[in-house]
Amino acid sequence: MAFVSGGLLSGIPRASQVTICSLAAGSRFVSPVLLHRSRCRAINNVRMSSELISVQECHRRKHEGSTWKHVDVRTPEEFAAGHAPDSVNIPFRLSSAAGMVPNPSFLGTVKERFSENDSLMLSCASGRRSAAAAAELLQAGFTNLADVEGGWGAWTADQALPKI
């Protein structure tokens, strides 16, 4: 896996360069790095970030007998307006008069419902909140996370996927 401190990764199309993360402070690389689609798979056998999956892969994992669980991190209002079947709503941010604000009970609610070893697929409206939620969960010790690329927008664009 290639690590680059800033800039684009040579030879990897811009569209597949999907995330910026920081490596642990004892690592050789302490500045933010841009990584390929593998999203920091592992460093010294410690998973540093989530896997990026398509909405179709999310649906397949939920319905082919796997242990993956789908967590929708959109607001309750967004979730009520439509969501994927078998998904659980735990908002990462909440709507307020001042705009979107962090949900202070997000991490506690996730820890109440799931163990750090559960396989969780995170989705939101477009992918930004789910990526931020995955980063927070990784920092809290969750080890098996997948970020659903494109979120609800990509899910609704696929006519073959079920919706509620």
PDB file of C-alpha atoms in Angstrom:
ATOM      1  CA  MET A   1       0.000   0.000   0.000  1.00  0.00           C
ATOM      2  CA  ALA A   2       1.313   3.443  -0.867  1.00  0.00           C
ATOM      3  CA  PHE A   3       1.436   6.266   1.653  1.00  0.00           C
ATOM      4  CA  VAL A   4       1.957   9.856   0.578  1.00  0.00           C
ATOM      5  CA  SER A   5       2.245  12.859   2.844  1.00  0.00           C
ATOM      6  CA  GLY A   6      -0.029  15.322   1.028  1.00  0.00           C
ATOM      7  CA  GLY A   7      -0.720  15.512  -2.708  1.00  0.00           C
ATOM      8  CA  LEU A   8      -2.197  12.910  -5.021  1.00  0.00           C
ATOM      9  CA  LEU A   9      -1.095   9.312  -5.237  1.00  0.00           C
ATOM     10  CA  SER A  10       0.594   8.774  -8.553  1.00  0.00           C
ATOM     11  CA  GLY A  11      -1.003   6.175 -10.773  1.00  0.00           C
ATOM     12  CA  ILE A  12      -4.299   6.102  -8.876  1.00  0.00           C
ATOM     13  CA  PRO A  13      -7.238   7.906 -10.467  1.00  0.00           C
ATOM     14  CA  ARG A  14      -8.535  10.892  -8.491  1.00  0.00           C
ATOM     15  CA  ALA A  15     -12.021   9.320  -8.275  1.00  0.00           C
ATOM     16  CA  SER A  16     -10.670   6.361  -6.302  1.00  0.00           C
ATOM     17  CA  GLN A  17      -8.760   8.509  -3.801  1.00  0.00           C
ATOM     18  CA  VAL A  18     -11.451   8.627  -1.188  1.00  0.00           C
ATOM     19  CA  THR A  19     -10.230   9.482   2.247  1.00  0.00           C
ATOM     20  CA  ILE A  20      -7.864  11.430   4.397  1.00  0.00           C
ATOM     21  CA  CYS A  21      -6.912  10.039   7.771  1.00  0.00           C
ATOM     22  CA  SER A  22      -4.210  10.570  10.344  1.00  0.00           C
ATOM     23  CA  LEU A  23      -1.937   7.821  11.483  1.00  0.00           C
ATOM     24  CA  ALA A  24      -1.145   7.210  15.100  1.00  0.00           C
ATOM     25  CA  ALA A  25       1.454   9.553  16.669  1.00  0.00           C
ATOM     26  CA  GLY A  26       4.315   7.003  17.093  1.00  0.00           C
ATOM     27  CA  SER A  27       4.076   6.153  13.430  1.00  0.00           C
ATOM     28  CA  ARG A  28       6.578   7.292  10.837  1.00  0.00           C
ATOM     29  CA  PHE A  29       3.807   9.294   9.198  1.00  0.00           C
ATOM     30  CA  VAL A  30       2.151  11.728  11.598  1.00  0.00           C
ATOM     31  CA  SER A  31       0.739  14.203   9.088  1.00  0.00           C
ATOM     32  CA  PRO A  32      -2.562  13.547   7.334  1.00  0.00           C
ATOM     33  CA  VAL A  33      -2.157  11.196   4.407  1.00  0.00           C
ATOM     34  CA  LEU A  34      -4.247  10.544   1.343  1.00  0.00           C
ATOM     35  CA  LEU A  35      -4.850   6.879   0.820  1.00  0.00           C
ATOM     36  CA  HIS A  36      -6.231   4.639  -1.865  1.00  0.00           C
ATOM     37  CA  ARG A  37      -9.646   2.959  -1.705  1.00  0.00           C
ATOM     38  CA  SER A  38      -8.418   0.442   0.893  1.00  0.00           C
ATOM     39  CA  ARG A  39      -8.878   3.224   3.472  1.00  0.00           C
ATOM     40  CA  CYS A  40      -5.912   2.510   5.745  1.00  0.00           C
ATOM     41  CA  ARG A  41      -6.500  -1.250   5.809  1.00  0.00           C
ATOM     42  CA  ALA A  42      -4.008  -2.023   8.543  1.00  0.00           C
ATOM     43  CA  ILE A  43      -0.883  -0.634  10.107  1.00  0.00           C
ATOM     44  CA  ASN A  44       0.983  -2.950  12.471  1.00  0.00           C
ATOM     45  CA  ASN A  45      -2.095  -5.214  12.458  1.00  0.00           C
ATOM     46  CA  VAL A  46      -4.311  -2.409  13.818  1.00  0.00           C
ATOM     47  CA  ARG A  47      -7.109  -1.396  11.523  1.00  0.00           C
ATOM     48  CA  MET A  48      -7.029   2.362  11.067  1.00  0.00           C
ATOM     49  CA  SER A  49     -10.099   3.026   8.950  1.00  0.00           C
ATOM     50  CA  SER A  50     -13.210   1.587   7.387  1.00  0.00           C
ATOM     51  CA  GLU A  51     -13.659  -0.267   4.147  1.00  0.00           C
ATOM     52  CA  LEU A  52     -15.572   1.564   1.407  1.00  0.00           C
ATOM     53  CA  ILE A  53     -18.420  -0.480  -0.123  1.00  0.00           C
ATOM     54  CA  SER A  54     -21.156   0.150  -2.680  1.00  0.00           C
ATOM     55  CA  VAL A  55     -24.859   0.225  -1.846  1.00  0.00           C
ATOM     56  CA  GLN A  56     -25.217  -3.035  -3.775  1.00  0.00           C
ATOM     57  CA  GLU A  57     -22.544  -4.664  -1.592  1.00  0.00           C
ATOM     58  CA  CYS A  58     -24.305  -3.348   1.518  1.00  0.00           C
ATOM     59  CA  HIS A  59     -27.563  -4.948   0.363  1.00  0.00           C
ATOM     60  CA  ARG A  60     -25.796  -8.219  -0.503  1.00  0.00           C
ATOM     61  CA  ARG A  61     -24.116  -8.431   2.902  1.00  0.00           C
ATOM     62  CA  LYS A  62     -27.406  -7.855   4.722  1.00  0.00           C
ATOM     63  CA  HIS A  63     -29.258 -10.524   2.798  1.00  0.00           C
ATOM     64  CA  GLU A  64     -26.767 -13.339   2.277  1.00  0.00           C
ATOM     65  CA  GLY A  65     -26.603 -14.568   5.833  1.00  0.00           C
ATOM     66  CA  SER A  66     -23.634 -12.461   6.902  1.00  0.00           C
ATOM     67  CA  THR A  67     -23.273 -10.915  10.332  1.00  0.00           C
ATOM     68  CA  TRP A  68     -23.075  -7.340   9.008  1.00  0.00           C
ATOM     69  CA  LYS A  69     -25.479  -4.799  10.518  1.00  0.00           C
ATOM     70  CA  HIS A  70     -26.541  -1.588   8.736  1.00  0.00           C
ATOM     71  CA  VAL A  71     -26.421   1.655  10.763  1.00  0.00           C
ATOM     72  CA  ASP A  72     -27.933   4.745   9.136  1.00  0.00           C
ATOM     73  CA  VAL A  73     -26.357   7.816  10.760  1.00  0.00           C
ATOM     74  CA  ARG A  74     -28.721  10.409   9.220  1.00  0.00           C
ATOM     75  CA  THR A  75     -31.054  12.503  11.359  1.00  0.00           C
ATOM     76  CA  PRO A  76     -34.318  10.913  12.567  1.00  0.00           C
ATOM     77  CA  GLU A  77     -36.200  13.191  10.147  1.00  0.00           C
ATOM     78  CA  GLU A  78     -34.121  12.012   7.178  1.00  0.00           C
ATOM     79  CA  PHE A  79     -34.500   8.382   8.257  1.00  0.00           C
ATOM     80  CA  ALA A  80     -38.284   8.737   8.606  1.00  0.00           C
ATOM     81  CA  ALA A  81     -38.496  10.138   5.072  1.00  0.00           C
ATOM     82  CA  GLY A  82     -37.012   6.911   3.685  1.00  0.00           C
ATOM     83  CA  HIS A  83     -34.394   4.302   4.498  1.00  0.00           C
ATOM     84  CA  ALA A  84     -33.016   0.900   3.610  1.00  0.00           C
ATOM     85  CA  PRO A  85     -34.836  -2.111   5.074  1.00  0.00           C
ATOM     86  CA  ASP A  86     -33.172  -3.677   8.120  1.00  0.00           C
ATOM     87  CA  SER A  87     -31.216  -0.542   8.926  1.00  0.00           C
ATOM     88  CA  VAL A  88     -30.989   0.993  12.393  1.00  0.00           C
ATOM     89  CA  ASN A  89     -31.008   4.770  12.856  1.00  0.00           C
ATOM     90  CA  ILE A  90     -28.359   6.174  15.191  1.00  0.00           C
ATOM     91  CA  PRO A  91     -27.833   9.823  14.183  1.00  0.00           C
ATOM     92  CA  PHE A  92     -24.276  11.109  14.091  1.00  0.00           C
ATOM     93  CA  ARG A  93     -25.505  14.714  13.849  1.00  0.00           C
ATOM     94  CA  LEU A  94     -28.849  16.260  14.771  1.00  0.00           C
ATOM     95  CA  SER A  95     -30.847  19.082  13.206  1.00  0.00           C
ATOM     96  CA  SER A  96     -31.090  22.258  15.264  1.00  0.00           C
ATOM     97  CA  ALA A  97     -31.997  25.905  14.723  1.00  0.00           C
ATOM     98  CA  ALA A  98     -28.259  26.535  14.291  1.00  0.00           C
ATOM     99  CA  GLY A  99     -27.949  23.776  11.661  1.00  0.00           C
ATOM    100  CA  MET A 100     -26.448  20.328  12.110  1.00  0.00           C
ATOM    101  CA  VAL A 101     -24.849  19.733  15.504  1.00  0.00           C
ATOM    102  CA  PRO A 102     -23.019  16.664  16.855  1.00  0.00           C
ATOM    103  CA  ASN A 103     -25.191  14.077  18.579  1.00  0.00           C
ATOM    104  CA  PRO A 104     -23.675  13.826  22.086  1.00  0.00           C
ATOM    105  CA  SER A 105     -25.141  10.350  22.599  1.00  0.00           C
ATOM    106  CA  PHE A 106     -23.962   8.842  19.281  1.00  0.00           C
ATOM    107  CA  LEU A 107     -21.028   6.844  20.619  1.00  0.00           C
ATOM    108  CA  GLY A 108     -22.853   5.757  23.769  1.00  0.00           C
ATOM    109  CA  THR A 109     -25.867   4.561  21.762  1.00  0.00           C
ATOM    110  CA  VAL A 110     -23.677   2.583  19.352  1.00  0.00           C
ATOM    111  CA  LYS A 111     -21.841   0.987  22.298  1.00  0.00           C
ATOM    112  CA  GLU A 112     -25.174   0.063  23.934  1.00  0.00           C
ATOM    113  CA  ARG A 113     -26.451  -1.673  20.803  1.00  0.00           C
ATOM    114  CA  PHE A 114     -23.274  -3.227  19.374  1.00  0.00           C
ATOM    115  CA  SER A 115     -19.963  -4.643  20.525  1.00  0.00           C
ATOM    116  CA  GLU A 116     -16.633  -3.342  19.256  1.00  0.00           C
ATOM    117  CA  ASN A 117     -16.231  -6.586  17.288  1.00  0.00           C
ATOM    118  CA  ASP A 118     -19.581  -6.394  15.457  1.00  0.00           C
ATOM    119  CA  SER A 119     -19.452  -5.831  11.706  1.00  0.00           C
ATOM    120  CA  LEU A 120     -21.140  -2.480  11.006  1.00  0.00           C
ATOM    121  CA  MET A 121     -21.973  -0.854   7.675  1.00  0.00           C
ATOM    122  CA  LEU A 122     -22.478   2.905   8.081  1.00  0.00           C
ATOM    123  CA  SER A 123     -24.485   5.079   5.715  1.00  0.00           C
ATOM    124  CA  CYS A 124     -25.832   8.621   5.600  1.00  0.00           C
ATOM    125  CA  ALA A 125     -27.200  10.851   2.833  1.00  0.00           C
ATOM    126  CA  SER A 126     -24.064  11.085   0.695  1.00  0.00           C
ATOM    127  CA  GLY A 127     -21.126   9.607   2.591  1.00  0.00           C
ATOM    128  CA  ARG A 128     -19.657  12.497   4.573  1.00  0.00           C
ATOM    129  CA  ARG A 129     -21.324  11.852   7.942  1.00  0.00           C
ATOM    130  CA  SER A 130     -20.844   8.101   7.696  1.00  0.00           C
ATOM    131  CA  ALA A 131     -17.104   8.591   7.060  1.00  0.00           C
ATOM    132  CA  ALA A 132     -16.892  10.900  10.093  1.00  0.00           C
ATOM    133  CA  ALA A 133     -18.925   8.433  12.182  1.00  0.00           C
ATOM    134  CA  ALA A 134     -16.615   5.589  11.105  1.00  0.00           C
ATOM    135  CA  ALA A 135     -13.584   7.621  12.180  1.00  0.00           C
ATOM    136  CA  GLU A 136     -15.128   8.228  15.613  1.00  0.00           C
ATOM    137  CA  LEU A 137     -16.026   4.547  16.018  1.00  0.00           C
ATOM    138  CA  LEU A 138     -12.546   3.430  14.976  1.00  0.00           C
ATOM    139  CA  GLN A 139     -11.046   5.772  17.538  1.00  0.00           C
ATOM    140  CA  ALA A 140     -13.392   4.245  20.145  1.00  0.00           C
ATOM    141  CA  GLY A 141     -12.124   0.724  19.354  1.00  0.00           C
ATOM    142  CA  PHE A 142     -14.601  -0.615  16.795  1.00  0.00           C
ATOM    143  CA  THR A 143     -12.673  -2.833  14.401  1.00  0.00           C
ATOM    144  CA  ASN A 144     -14.913  -4.032  11.570  1.00  0.00           C
ATOM    145  CA  LEU A 145     -16.525  -1.098   9.780  1.00  0.00           C
ATOM    146  CA  ALA A 146     -17.672  -0.443   6.225  1.00  0.00           C
ATOM    147  CA  ASP A 147     -18.674   2.961   4.878  1.00  0.00           C
ATOM    148  CA  VAL A 148     -21.450   2.809   2.269  1.00  0.00           C
ATOM    149  CA  GLU A 149     -20.293   4.947  -0.652  1.00  0.00           C
ATOM    150  CA  GLY A 150     -22.867   7.514  -1.805  1.00  0.00           C
ATOM    151  CA  GLY A 151     -25.241   6.775   1.090  1.00  0.00           C
ATOM    152  CA  TRP A 152     -29.001   7.114   0.721  1.00  0.00           C
ATOM    153  CA  GLY A 153     -28.578   9.117  -2.471  1.00  0.00           C
ATOM    154  CA  ALA A 154     -26.842   6.182  -4.169  1.00  0.00           C
ATOM    155  CA  TRP A 155     -29.328   3.727  -2.631  1.00  0.00           C
ATOM    156  CA  THR A 156     -32.350   5.570  -4.035  1.00  0.00           C
ATOM    157  CA  ALA A 157     -30.667   5.936  -7.435  1.00  0.00           C
ATOM    158  CA  ASP A 158     -30.539   2.142  -7.772  1.00  0.00           C
ATOM    159  CA  GLN A 159     -34.067   1.091  -8.749  1.00  0.00           C
ATOM    160  CA  ALA A 160     -33.351  -2.560  -7.877  1.00  0.00           C
ATOM    161  CA  LEU A 161     -32.725  -1.867  -4.177  1.00  0.00           C
ATOM    162  CA  PRO A 162     -35.659  -2.010  -1.724  1.00  0.00           C
ATOM    163  CA  LYS A 163     -36.662   1.128   0.143  1.00  0.00           C
ATOM    164  CA  ILE A 164     -38.927   1.937   3.077  1.00  0.00           C
TER     165      ILE A 164
END
